[in-house]
Tab-separated table of C-alpha atoms and ligand atoms in Angstrom:
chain	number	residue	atom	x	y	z
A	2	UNK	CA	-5.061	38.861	-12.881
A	3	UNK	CA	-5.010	40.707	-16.448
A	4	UNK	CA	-8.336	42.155	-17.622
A	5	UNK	CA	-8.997	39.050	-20.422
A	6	UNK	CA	-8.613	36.610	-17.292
A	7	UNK	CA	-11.046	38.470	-15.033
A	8	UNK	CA	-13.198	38.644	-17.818
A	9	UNK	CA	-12.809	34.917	-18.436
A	10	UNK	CA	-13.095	34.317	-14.983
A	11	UNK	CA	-16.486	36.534	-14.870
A	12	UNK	CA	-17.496	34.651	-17.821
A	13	UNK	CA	-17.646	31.208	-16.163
A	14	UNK	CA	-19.190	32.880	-12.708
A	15	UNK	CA	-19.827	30.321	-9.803
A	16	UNK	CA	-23.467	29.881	-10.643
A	17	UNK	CA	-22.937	28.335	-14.019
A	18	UNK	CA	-19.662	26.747	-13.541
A	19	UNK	CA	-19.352	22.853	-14.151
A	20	UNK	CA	-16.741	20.974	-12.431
A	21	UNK	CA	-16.175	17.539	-13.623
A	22	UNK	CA	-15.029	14.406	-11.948
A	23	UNK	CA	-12.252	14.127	-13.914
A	24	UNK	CA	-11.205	15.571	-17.881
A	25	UNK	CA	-8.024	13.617	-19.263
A	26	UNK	CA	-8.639	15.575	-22.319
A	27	UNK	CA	-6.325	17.915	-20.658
A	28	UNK	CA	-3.560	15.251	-20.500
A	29	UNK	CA	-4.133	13.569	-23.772
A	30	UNK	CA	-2.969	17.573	-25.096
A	31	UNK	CA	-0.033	17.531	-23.498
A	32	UNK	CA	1.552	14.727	-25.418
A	33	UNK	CA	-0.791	14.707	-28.503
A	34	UNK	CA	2.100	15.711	-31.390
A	35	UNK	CA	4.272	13.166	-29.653
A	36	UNK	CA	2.474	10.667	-29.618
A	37	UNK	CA	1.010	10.811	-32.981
A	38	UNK	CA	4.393	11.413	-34.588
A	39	UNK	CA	5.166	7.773	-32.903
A	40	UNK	CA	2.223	6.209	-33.609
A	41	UNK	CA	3.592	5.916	-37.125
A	42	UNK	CA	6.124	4.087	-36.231
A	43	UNK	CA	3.647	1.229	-34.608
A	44	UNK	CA	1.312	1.391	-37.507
A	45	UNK	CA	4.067	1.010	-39.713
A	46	UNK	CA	6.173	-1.284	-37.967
A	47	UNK	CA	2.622	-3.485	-37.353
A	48	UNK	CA	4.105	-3.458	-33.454
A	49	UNK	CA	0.295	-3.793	-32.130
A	50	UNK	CA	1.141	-6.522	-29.135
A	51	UNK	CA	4.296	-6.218	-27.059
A	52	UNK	CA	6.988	-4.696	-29.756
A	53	UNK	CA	9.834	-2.276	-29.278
A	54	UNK	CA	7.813	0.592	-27.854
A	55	UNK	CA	6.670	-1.826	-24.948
A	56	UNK	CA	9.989	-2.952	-24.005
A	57	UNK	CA	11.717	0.539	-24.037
A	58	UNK	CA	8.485	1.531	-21.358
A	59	UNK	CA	9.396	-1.390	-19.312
A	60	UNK	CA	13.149	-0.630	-19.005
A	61	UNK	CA	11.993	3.329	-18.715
A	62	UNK	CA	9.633	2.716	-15.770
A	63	UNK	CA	12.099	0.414	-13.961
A	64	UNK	CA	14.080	2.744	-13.685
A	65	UNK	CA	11.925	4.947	-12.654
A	66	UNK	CA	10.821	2.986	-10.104
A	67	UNK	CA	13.850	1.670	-8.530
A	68	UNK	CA	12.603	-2.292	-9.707
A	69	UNK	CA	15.215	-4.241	-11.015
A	70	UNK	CA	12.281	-6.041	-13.485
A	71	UNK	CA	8.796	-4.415	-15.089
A	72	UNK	CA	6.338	-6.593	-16.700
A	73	UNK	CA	3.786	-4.713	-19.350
A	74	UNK	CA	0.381	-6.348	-19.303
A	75	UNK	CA	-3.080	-5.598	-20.292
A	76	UNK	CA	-4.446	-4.201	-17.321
A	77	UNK	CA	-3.546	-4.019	-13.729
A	78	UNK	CA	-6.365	-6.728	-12.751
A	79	UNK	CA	-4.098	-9.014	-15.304
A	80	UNK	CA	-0.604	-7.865	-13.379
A	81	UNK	CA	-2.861	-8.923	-10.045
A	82	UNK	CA	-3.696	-11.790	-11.441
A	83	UNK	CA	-0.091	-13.201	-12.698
A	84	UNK	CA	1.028	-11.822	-9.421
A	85	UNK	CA	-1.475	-14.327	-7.427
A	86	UNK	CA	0.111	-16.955	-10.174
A	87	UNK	CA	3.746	-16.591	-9.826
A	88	UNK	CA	3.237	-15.933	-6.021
A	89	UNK	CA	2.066	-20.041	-6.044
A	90	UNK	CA	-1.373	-19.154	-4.385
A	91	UNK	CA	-4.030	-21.716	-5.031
A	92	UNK	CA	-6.716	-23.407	-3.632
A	93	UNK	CA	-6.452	-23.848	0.430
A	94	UNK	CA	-4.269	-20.796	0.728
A	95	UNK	CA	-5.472	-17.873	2.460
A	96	UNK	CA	-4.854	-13.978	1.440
A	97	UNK	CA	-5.214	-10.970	3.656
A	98	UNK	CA	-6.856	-8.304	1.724
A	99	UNK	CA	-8.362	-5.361	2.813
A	100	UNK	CA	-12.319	-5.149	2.882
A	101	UNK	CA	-12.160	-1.628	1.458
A	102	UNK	CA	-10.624	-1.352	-1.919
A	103	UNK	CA	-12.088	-1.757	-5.279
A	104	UNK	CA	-12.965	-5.603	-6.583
A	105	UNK	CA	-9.740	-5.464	-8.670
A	106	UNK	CA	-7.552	-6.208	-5.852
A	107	UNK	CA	-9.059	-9.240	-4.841
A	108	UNK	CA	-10.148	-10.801	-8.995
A	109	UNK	CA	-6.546	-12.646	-8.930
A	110	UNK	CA	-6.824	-14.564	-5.313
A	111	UNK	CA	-9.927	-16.065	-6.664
A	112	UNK	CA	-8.891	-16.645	-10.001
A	113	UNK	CA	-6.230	-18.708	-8.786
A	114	UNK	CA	-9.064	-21.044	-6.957
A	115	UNK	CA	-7.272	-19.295	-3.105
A	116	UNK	CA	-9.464	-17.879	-0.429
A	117	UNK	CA	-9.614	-14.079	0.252
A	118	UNK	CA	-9.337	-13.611	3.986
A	119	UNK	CA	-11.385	-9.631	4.430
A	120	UNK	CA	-9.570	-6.964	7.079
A	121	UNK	CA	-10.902	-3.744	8.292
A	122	UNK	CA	-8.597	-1.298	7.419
A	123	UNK	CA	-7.409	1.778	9.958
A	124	UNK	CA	-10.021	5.114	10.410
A	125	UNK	CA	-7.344	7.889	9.297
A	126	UNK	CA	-6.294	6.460	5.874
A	127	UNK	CA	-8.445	3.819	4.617
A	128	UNK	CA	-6.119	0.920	4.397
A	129	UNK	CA	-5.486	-2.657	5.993
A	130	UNK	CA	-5.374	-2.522	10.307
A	131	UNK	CA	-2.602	-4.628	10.288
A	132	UNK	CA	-3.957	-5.483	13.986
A	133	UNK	CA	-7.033	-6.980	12.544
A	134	UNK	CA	-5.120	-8.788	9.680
A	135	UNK	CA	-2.670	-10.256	12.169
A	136	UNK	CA	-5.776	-11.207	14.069
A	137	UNK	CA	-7.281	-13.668	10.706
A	138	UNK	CA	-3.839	-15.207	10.059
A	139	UNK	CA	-4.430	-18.837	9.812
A	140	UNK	CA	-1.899	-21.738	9.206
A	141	UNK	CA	-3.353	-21.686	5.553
A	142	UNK	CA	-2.587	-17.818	5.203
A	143	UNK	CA	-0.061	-17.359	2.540
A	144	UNK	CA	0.246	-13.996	1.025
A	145	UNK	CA	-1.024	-10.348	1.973
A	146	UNK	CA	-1.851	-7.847	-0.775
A	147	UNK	CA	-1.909	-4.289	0.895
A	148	UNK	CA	-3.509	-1.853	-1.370
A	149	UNK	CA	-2.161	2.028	-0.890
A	150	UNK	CA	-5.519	3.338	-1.382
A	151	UNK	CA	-6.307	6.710	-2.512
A	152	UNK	CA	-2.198	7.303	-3.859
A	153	UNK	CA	-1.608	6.822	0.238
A	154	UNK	CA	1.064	3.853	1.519
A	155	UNK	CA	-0.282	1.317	3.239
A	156	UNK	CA	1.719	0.917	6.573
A	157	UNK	CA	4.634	-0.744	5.033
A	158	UNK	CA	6.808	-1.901	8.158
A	159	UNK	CA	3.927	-3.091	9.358
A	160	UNK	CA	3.388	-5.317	6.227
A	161	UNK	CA	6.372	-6.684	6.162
A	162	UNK	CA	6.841	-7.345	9.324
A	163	UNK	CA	3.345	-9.463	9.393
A	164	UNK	CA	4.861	-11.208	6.331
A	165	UNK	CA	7.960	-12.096	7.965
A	166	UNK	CA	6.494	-13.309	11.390
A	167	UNK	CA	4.268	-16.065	8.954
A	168	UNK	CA	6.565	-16.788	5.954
A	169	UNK	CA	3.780	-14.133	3.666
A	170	UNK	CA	3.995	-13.188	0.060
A	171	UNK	CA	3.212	-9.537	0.056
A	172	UNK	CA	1.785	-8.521	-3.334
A	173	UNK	CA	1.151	-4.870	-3.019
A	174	UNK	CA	-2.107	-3.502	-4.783
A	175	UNK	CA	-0.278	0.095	-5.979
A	176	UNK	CA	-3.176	0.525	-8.930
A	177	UNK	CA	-4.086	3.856	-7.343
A	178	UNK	CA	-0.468	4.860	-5.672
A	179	UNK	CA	2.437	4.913	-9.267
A	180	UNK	CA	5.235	7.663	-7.265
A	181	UNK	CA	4.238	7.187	-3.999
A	182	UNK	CA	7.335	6.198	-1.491
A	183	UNK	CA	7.405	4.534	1.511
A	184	UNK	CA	10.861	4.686	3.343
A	185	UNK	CA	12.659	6.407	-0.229
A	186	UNK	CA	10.998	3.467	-2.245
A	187	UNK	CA	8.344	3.485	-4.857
A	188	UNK	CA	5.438	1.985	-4.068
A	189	UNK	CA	4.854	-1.587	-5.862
A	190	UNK	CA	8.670	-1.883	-5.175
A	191	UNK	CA	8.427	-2.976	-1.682
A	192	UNK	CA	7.162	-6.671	-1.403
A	193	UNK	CA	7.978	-8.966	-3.713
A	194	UNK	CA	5.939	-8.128	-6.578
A	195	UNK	CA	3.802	-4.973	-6.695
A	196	UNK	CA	0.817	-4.154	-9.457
A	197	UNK	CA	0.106	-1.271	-11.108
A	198	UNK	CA	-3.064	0.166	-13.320
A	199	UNK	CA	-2.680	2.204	-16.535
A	200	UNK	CA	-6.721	2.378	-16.576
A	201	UNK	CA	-6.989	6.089	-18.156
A	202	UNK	CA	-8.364	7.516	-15.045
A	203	UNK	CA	-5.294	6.759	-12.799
A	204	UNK	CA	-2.707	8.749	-11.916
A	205	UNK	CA	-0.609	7.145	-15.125
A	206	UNK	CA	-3.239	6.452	-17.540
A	207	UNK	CA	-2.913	4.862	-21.101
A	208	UNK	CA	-5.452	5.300	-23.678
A	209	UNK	CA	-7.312	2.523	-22.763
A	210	UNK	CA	-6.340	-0.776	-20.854
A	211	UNK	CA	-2.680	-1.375	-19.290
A	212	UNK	CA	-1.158	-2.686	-16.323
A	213	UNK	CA	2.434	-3.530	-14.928
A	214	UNK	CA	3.841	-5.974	-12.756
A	215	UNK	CA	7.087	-5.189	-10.114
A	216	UNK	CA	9.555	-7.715	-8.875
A	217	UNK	CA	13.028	-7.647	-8.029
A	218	UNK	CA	13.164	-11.650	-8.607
A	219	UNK	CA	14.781	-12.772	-11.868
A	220	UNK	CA	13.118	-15.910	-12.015
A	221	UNK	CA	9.888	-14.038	-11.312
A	222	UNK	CA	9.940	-11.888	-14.075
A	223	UNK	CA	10.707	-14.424	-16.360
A	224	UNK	CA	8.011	-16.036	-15.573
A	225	UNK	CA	5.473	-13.987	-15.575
A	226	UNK	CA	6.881	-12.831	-19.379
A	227	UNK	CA	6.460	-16.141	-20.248
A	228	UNK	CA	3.094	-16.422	-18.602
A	229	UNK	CA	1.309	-13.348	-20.238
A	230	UNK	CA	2.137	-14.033	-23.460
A	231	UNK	CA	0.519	-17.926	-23.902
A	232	UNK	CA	3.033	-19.278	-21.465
A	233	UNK	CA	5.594	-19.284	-24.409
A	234	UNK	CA	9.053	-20.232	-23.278
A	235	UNK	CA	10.045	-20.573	-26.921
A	236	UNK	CA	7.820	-20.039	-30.287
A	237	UNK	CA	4.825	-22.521	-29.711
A	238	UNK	CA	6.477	-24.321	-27.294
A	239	UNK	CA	3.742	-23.761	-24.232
A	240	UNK	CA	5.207	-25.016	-21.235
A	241	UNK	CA	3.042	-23.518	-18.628
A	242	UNK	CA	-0.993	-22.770	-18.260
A	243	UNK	CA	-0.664	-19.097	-20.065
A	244	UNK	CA	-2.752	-16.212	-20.786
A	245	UNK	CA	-3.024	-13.434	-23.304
A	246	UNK	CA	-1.831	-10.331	-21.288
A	247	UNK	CA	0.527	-8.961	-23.520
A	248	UNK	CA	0.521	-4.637	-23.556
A	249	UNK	CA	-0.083	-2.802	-26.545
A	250	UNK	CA	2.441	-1.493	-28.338
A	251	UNK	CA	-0.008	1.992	-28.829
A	252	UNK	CA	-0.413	1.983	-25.334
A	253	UNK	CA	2.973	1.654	-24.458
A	254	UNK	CA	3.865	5.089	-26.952
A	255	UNK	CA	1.121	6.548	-24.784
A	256	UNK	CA	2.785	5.588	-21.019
A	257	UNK	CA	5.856	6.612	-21.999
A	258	UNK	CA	5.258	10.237	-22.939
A	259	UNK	CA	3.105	10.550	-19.984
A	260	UNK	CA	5.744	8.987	-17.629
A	261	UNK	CA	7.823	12.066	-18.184
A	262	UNK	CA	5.116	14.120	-17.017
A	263	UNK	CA	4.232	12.363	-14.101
A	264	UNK	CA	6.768	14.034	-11.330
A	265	UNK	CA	4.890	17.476	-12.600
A	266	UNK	CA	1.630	15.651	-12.615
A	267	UNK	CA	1.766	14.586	-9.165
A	268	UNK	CA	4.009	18.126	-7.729
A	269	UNK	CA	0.245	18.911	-9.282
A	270	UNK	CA	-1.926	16.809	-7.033
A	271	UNK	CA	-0.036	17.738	-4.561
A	272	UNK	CA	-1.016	21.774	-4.629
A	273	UNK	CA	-4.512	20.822	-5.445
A	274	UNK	CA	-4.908	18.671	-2.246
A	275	UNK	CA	-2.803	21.353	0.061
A	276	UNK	CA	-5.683	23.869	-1.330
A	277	UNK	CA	-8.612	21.522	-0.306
A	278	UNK	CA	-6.982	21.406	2.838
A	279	UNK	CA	-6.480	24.405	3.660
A	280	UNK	CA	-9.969	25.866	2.133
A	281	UNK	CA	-12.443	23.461	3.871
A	282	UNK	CA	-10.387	23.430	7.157
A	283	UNK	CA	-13.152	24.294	10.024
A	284	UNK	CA	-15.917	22.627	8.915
A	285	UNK	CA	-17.858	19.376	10.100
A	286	UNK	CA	-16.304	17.467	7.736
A	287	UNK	CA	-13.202	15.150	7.834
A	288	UNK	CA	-10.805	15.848	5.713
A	289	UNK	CA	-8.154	12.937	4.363
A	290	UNK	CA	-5.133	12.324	6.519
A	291	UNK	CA	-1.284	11.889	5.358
A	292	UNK	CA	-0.826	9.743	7.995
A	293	UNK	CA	1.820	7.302	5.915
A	294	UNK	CA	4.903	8.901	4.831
A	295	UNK	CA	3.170	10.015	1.774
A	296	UNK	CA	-0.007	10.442	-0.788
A	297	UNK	CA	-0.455	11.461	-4.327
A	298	UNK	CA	-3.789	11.799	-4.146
A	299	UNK	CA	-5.446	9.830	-6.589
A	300	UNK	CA	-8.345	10.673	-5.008
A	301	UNK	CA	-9.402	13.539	-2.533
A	302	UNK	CA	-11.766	11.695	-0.240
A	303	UNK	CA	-13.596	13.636	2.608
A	304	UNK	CA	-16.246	11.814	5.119
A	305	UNK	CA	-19.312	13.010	6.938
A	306	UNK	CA	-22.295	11.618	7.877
A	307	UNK	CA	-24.232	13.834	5.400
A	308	UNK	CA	-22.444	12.485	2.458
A	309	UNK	CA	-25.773	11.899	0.397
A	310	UNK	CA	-27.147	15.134	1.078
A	311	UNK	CA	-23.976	16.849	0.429
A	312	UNK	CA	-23.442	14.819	-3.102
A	313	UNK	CA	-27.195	15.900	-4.040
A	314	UNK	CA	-26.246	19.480	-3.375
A	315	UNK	CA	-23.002	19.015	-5.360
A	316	UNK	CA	-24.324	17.439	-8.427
A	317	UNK	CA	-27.258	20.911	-8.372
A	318	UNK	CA	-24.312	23.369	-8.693
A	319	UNK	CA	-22.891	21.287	-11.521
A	320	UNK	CA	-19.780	19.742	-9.495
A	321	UNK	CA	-19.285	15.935	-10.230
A	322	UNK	CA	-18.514	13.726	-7.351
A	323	UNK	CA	-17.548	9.886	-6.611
A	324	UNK	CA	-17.829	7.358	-3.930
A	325	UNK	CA	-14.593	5.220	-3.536
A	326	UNK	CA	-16.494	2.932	-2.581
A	327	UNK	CA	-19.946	2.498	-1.519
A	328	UNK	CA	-20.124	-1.607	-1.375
A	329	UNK	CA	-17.152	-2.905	0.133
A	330	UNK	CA	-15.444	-6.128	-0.455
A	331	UNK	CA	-17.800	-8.030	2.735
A	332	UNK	CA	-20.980	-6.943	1.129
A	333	UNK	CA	-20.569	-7.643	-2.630
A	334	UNK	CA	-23.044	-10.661	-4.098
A	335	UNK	CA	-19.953	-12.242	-5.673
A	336	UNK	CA	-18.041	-12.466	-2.364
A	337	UNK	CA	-20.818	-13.906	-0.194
A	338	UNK	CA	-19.324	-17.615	-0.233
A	339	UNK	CA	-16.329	-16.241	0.945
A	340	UNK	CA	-18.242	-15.266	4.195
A	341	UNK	CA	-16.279	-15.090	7.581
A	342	UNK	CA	-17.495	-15.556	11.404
A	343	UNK	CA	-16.184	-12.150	11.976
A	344	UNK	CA	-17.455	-9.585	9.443
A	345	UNK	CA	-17.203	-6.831	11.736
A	346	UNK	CA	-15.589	-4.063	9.299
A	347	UNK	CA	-16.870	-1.012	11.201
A	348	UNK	CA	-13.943	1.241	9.895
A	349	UNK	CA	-14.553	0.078	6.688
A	350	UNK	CA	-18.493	0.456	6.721
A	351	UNK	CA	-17.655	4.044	7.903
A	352	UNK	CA	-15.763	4.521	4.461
A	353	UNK	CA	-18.448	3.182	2.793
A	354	UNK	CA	-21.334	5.091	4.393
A	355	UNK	CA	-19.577	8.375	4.676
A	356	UNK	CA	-16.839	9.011	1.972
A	357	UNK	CA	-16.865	11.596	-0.734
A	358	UNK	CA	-14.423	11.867	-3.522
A	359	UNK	CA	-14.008	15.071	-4.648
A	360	UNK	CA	-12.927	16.238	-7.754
A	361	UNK	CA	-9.287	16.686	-7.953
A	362	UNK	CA	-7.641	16.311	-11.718
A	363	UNK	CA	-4.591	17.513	-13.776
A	364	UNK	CA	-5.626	20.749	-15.250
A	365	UNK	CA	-8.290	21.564	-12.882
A	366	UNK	CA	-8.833	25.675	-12.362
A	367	UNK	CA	-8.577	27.650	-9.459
A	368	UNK	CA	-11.962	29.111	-9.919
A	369	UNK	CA	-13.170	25.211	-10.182
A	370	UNK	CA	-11.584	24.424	-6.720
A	371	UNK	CA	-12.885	27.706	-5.384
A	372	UNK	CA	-16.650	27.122	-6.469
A	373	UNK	CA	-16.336	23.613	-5.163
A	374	UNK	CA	-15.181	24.924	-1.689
A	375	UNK	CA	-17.709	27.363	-1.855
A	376	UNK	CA	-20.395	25.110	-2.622
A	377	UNK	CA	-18.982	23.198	0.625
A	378	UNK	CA	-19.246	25.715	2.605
A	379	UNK	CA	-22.824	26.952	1.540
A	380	UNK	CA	-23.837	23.348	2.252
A	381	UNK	CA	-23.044	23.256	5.763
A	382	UNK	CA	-24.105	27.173	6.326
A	383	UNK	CA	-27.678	25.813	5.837
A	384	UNK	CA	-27.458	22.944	7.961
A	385	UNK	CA	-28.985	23.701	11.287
A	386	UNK	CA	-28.135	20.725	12.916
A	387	UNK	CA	-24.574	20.716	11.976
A	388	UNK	CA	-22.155	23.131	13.434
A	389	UNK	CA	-22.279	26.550	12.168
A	390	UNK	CA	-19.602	27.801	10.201
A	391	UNK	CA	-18.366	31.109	8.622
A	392	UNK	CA	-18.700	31.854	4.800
A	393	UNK	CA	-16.144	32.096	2.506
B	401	PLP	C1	-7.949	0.183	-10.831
B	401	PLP	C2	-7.675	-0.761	-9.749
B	401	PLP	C3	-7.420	-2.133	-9.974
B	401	PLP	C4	-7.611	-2.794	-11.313
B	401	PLP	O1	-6.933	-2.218	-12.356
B	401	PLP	P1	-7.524	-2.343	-13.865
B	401	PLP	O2	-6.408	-1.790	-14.700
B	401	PLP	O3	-8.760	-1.514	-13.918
B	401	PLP	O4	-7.774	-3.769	-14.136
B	401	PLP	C5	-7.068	-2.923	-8.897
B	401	PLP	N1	-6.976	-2.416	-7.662
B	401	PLP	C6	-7.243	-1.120	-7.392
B	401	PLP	C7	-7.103	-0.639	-5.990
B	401	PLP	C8	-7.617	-0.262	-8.418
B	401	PLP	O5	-7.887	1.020	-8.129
């Protein structure tokens, strides 16, 4: 450390130090000139809604991903959404979907009139028990959307094989997981269509709303081009029930500069999460488990049963903190008509009740990790009745 940076570092002691959630304002600088100097070309091109820049990110990203086809859309609730529509789900037909995920995974099945069927999901990572979700196939179950939560896989083989034993379309939810692999493949490239979220706060985030949908299937992707821009199969000729889910042409100028950042980006979230790991190791607290090939940690989730108290003494030393998520899919108001006999999620209530996101974010400081950890740590010094634990 030079004298400036110790200095610095003194500056912005522990005591006063604020660690946010999250601060894409370092992101947005690393493409800034780039993206301005193309934003002249939309503006003057008037290239708002789908355009040149949007096609040259979908041919970009499919490569990328290893999918033969990528479909731009306006967010990844729309991809979800087509995906449920070009999948053929509709009323009668049953989807597996795990109980803890965020609401976005499961808008689509019910805005194509089908039934979401709720699984627990497994204790180490958070997504579907493919025991349980084997254990709610019906004769009406047609699709399964396994969401790689947190930027982990969801089992995979076991996914497919559930989907081949009962004839499933398996719609992957990979909002949170863009450069994740399972088996050498991306994630979203696995089933036959996969969904992905440019929200701003993901690990590929536009400037506002995006989304992408995955297939391998030629007469899927034509469809669902056709289907998010009016269901246009020629110039006002509407030949199927459409929607207006067309990508923006600034967004796509956006994705694409980012999308040759990502690799670094996630090498990034990577170190971050191996620091975590190693700093809180040997305290009460459970730390996240790789348990599926891979994770790109779009978030850093930790559980113990004094998450509250631990958030509350957090939030005093100025650290930010989220809950990924507190109501799960069984227990929202909106979901209560699609009640099951069995809503026994206890894994999932367990990720509810206990789990703490911690900040983890592209640009994020040593000396923010460190005063995070060492808030931790203080935190469970002073507990008496959890285990005691050494200091720093
Ligand atoms: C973000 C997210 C969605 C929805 O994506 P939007 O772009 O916000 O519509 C769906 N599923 C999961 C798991 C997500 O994290």
């Amino acid at each position: 450390m030079n004298v400036s940076m110790a200095i610095l570092a003194n500056r912005h002691s522990p005591a006063s130090m604020r660690v946010p959630f999250n601060d894409l304002s370092i992101q947005w600088r690393a493409i800034a000139d780039d993206v301005r100097r193309d934003f002249e070309r939309i503006f003057a091109d008037s290239a708002y809604c789908l355009g040149p820049a949007c096609e040259a990110f979908e041919e970009e990203i499919a490569a990328w991903l290893g999918a033969r086809h990528a479909i731009g859309v306006s967010s990844g609730t729309a991809a979800l959404h087509l995906a449920a529509v070009v999948a053929g789900l509709g009323p009668g037909d049953e989807v597996l979907v795990p109980a803890n995920t965020f609401i976005g995974s499961v808008w689509g099945v019910i805005y194509v009139g089908a039934t979401p069927v709720l699984c627990d999901v497994h204790r180490a990572t958070g997504t579907i028990d493919l025991k349980d979700a084997r254990s709610r196939v019906t004769a009406r179950t047609k699709a399964i959307i396994p969401v790689h939560l947190y930027g982990q896989p969801a089992d995979m083989d076991g996914v497919m094989a559930l989907a081949a034993d009962h004839d499933l379309v398996v719609i992957e939810d990979a909002a949170q997981s863009i450069d994740a692999s399972w088996a050498g493949r991306m994630t979203g490239t696995i089933g036959q269509l996969g969904c992905i979220s440019f929200y701003p706060g993901k690990n590929l985030g536009a400037a506002g709303e995006g989304g992408l949908v995955v297939t391998d299937h030629a007469a899927l992707a034509q469809r669902l081009r056709s289907l998010r821009n009016h269901g246009q199969r020629e110039r006002y000729v509407h030949a199927d029930l459409g929607f207006n889910y067309r990508m923006d042409g600034l967004q796509a100028v956006v994705l694409r500069h980012k999308l040759k950042l990502l690799a670094g980006w996630t090498s990034e979230r990577k170190s971050l999460a191996e620091v975590y790991d190693r700093m809180l190791s040997g305290l009460p607290l459970e730390l996240p488990k790789v348990v599926n090939q891979d994770h790109v940690w779009h978030l850093y989730v930790v559980r113990t049963p004094y998450r509250d108290a631990l958030r509350n003494h957090l939030q005093a030393r100025g650290i930010e903190t989220g809950l990924h998520y507190p109501v799960p899919l069984h227990r929202q108001p909106c979901l209560a008509r699609f009640a099951s006999a069995r809503l026994d999620f206890p894994e999932t209530n367990r990720w509810a009740n206990e789990g703490l996101t911690l900040p983890l974010f592209i640009g994020m400081t040593s000396n923010q990790q460190r005063h995070v950890v060492t808030a931790i740590r203080e935190f469970f010094s002073k507990r008496e009745d959890a285990p005691a634990v050494r200091l720093g």
